[in-house]
Amino acid sequence: MSGPSTFVPKSALGRWFESRLPLGGLIHSSFIVYPTPRNLNYWWTFGGILSFMLVAQIVTGIVLAMHYTPHVDYAFLSVEHIMRDVNWGWLIRYAHANGASMFFVAVYIHMFRGLYYGSYKAPREILWILGVIIYLLMMATGFMGYVLPWGQMSFWGATVITNLFSAIPLVGDAITTWLWGGYSVDNPTLNRFFSLHFLLPFMIAGVVVLHVWALHVVGQNNPDGIEVKNTERDTLSFTPYATGKDSFALVCFMIFYAWFVFYTPNFLGHADNYIEANPLSTPAHIVPEWYYLPFYAILRAVPSKLGGVTLMFSAIVVLAFLPWLDTSRVRSAKYRPMYKVFFWAFVAACIGLGYLGAQPPEGGYVIAARLLTVYYFGFFIIIMPLLGLFETPKPLPASIADAVLGKGGLAAAQH
Ligand code: HEM
């Protein structure tokens, strides 16, 4: 699907290099002449935003690591040192901490976009599964990063989550001890979390390369969910059209991001994390970062620990099976009147679970979390397979060009 590589460098040195390593040709065919469907809307700009955020997190993270000390006696103090003494340290730290949240805002939009427009359906299954792997790696990275400042929430969050593994029959306790590197969350745990928190973003970057490669093999989906039939009429070149639109969206996103960093940098964090970790004092409510809350609600909706843990992991793993659970022959929700309703109910259920994840696990909250958990799984396992069989989709446009210009407009455009 990549455009033809007609790229010839202007200089003799460039031509010499290109004939030995055709990097220019690769960039030219992938990001300059690459044909993008002409009907893409702004929901398609989040892949680019995510790529930018990944780089931003790596760059700010590397600078933080230069001043951070991964030791239980110094971690908390070294973060305070970064905030107060290191030149622009407060900015780097706030950019990194809020950047993690922004990364998740972008990835959730990116994933719901895929869910709405059926981007996971054939031939994009591998592309989607690579996305699910990225998402899992992101969750692990975020979790380990939150432990590093060694505040109360860092310590107790790490204790709750690592303890989940002890629910595994027979080997659970051994696995937990192995993860901790001791008999509780302590210095070896902090040290290895730092090491892995540094490593995983580079692994994410590697999987992103595969993700974009897979995308360029099968081509982009689009809001109408129909394939490109005529490259000339249905597509536009990546540059300037997609690059221009992606850049504008990125600037808007950066304003949103900057607003958090400069006006309310602790809004998305928890006040208890400004208290140094104390293994002898458990906070009244242990709450994870907002982006884990729906899964935390699912975990606590089940009375048994093993059941809760299994269900929580299944909530993510089920995503990998979507390409086969969705039986509809039409991709985009634009042409699926019933799916559209269930989709928005699903979005509402996820937000509801997020809210419940932050509430104490008692009374009505647990009952509501159970109902929403049933809907969460029901959406994937029951609604998606059945809807494809019973729903009557609306007629699809004949081509992407038709969808954008309408029949009359297309005739006019051809003159
Ligand atoms: C670091 C995280 C990620 C990065 C940098 C990234 C990057 C990209 C880019 C650049 C695109 C093309 C532009 C676009 O469609 O927005 C894309 C498309 C796509 N991504 Fe991701 N992605 C990430 C995570 C994910 C995740 C977690 C999923 C799903 C679980 C996912 C699923 C998809 C799908 C299905 C497409 C094709 C969309 C279409 O053409 O309709 N991605 N991604």
Coordinates of C-alpha atoms in Angstrom, one line a residue, residues 79 221 224 270 353 412:
V79 CA 12.1 13.7 43.4
N221 CA -9.3 2.2 7.4
D224 CA -16.9 4.9 6.0
H270 CA -3.1 11.9 44.4
L353 CA -16.6 1.7 35.8
A412 CA -18.1 18.2 -11.0

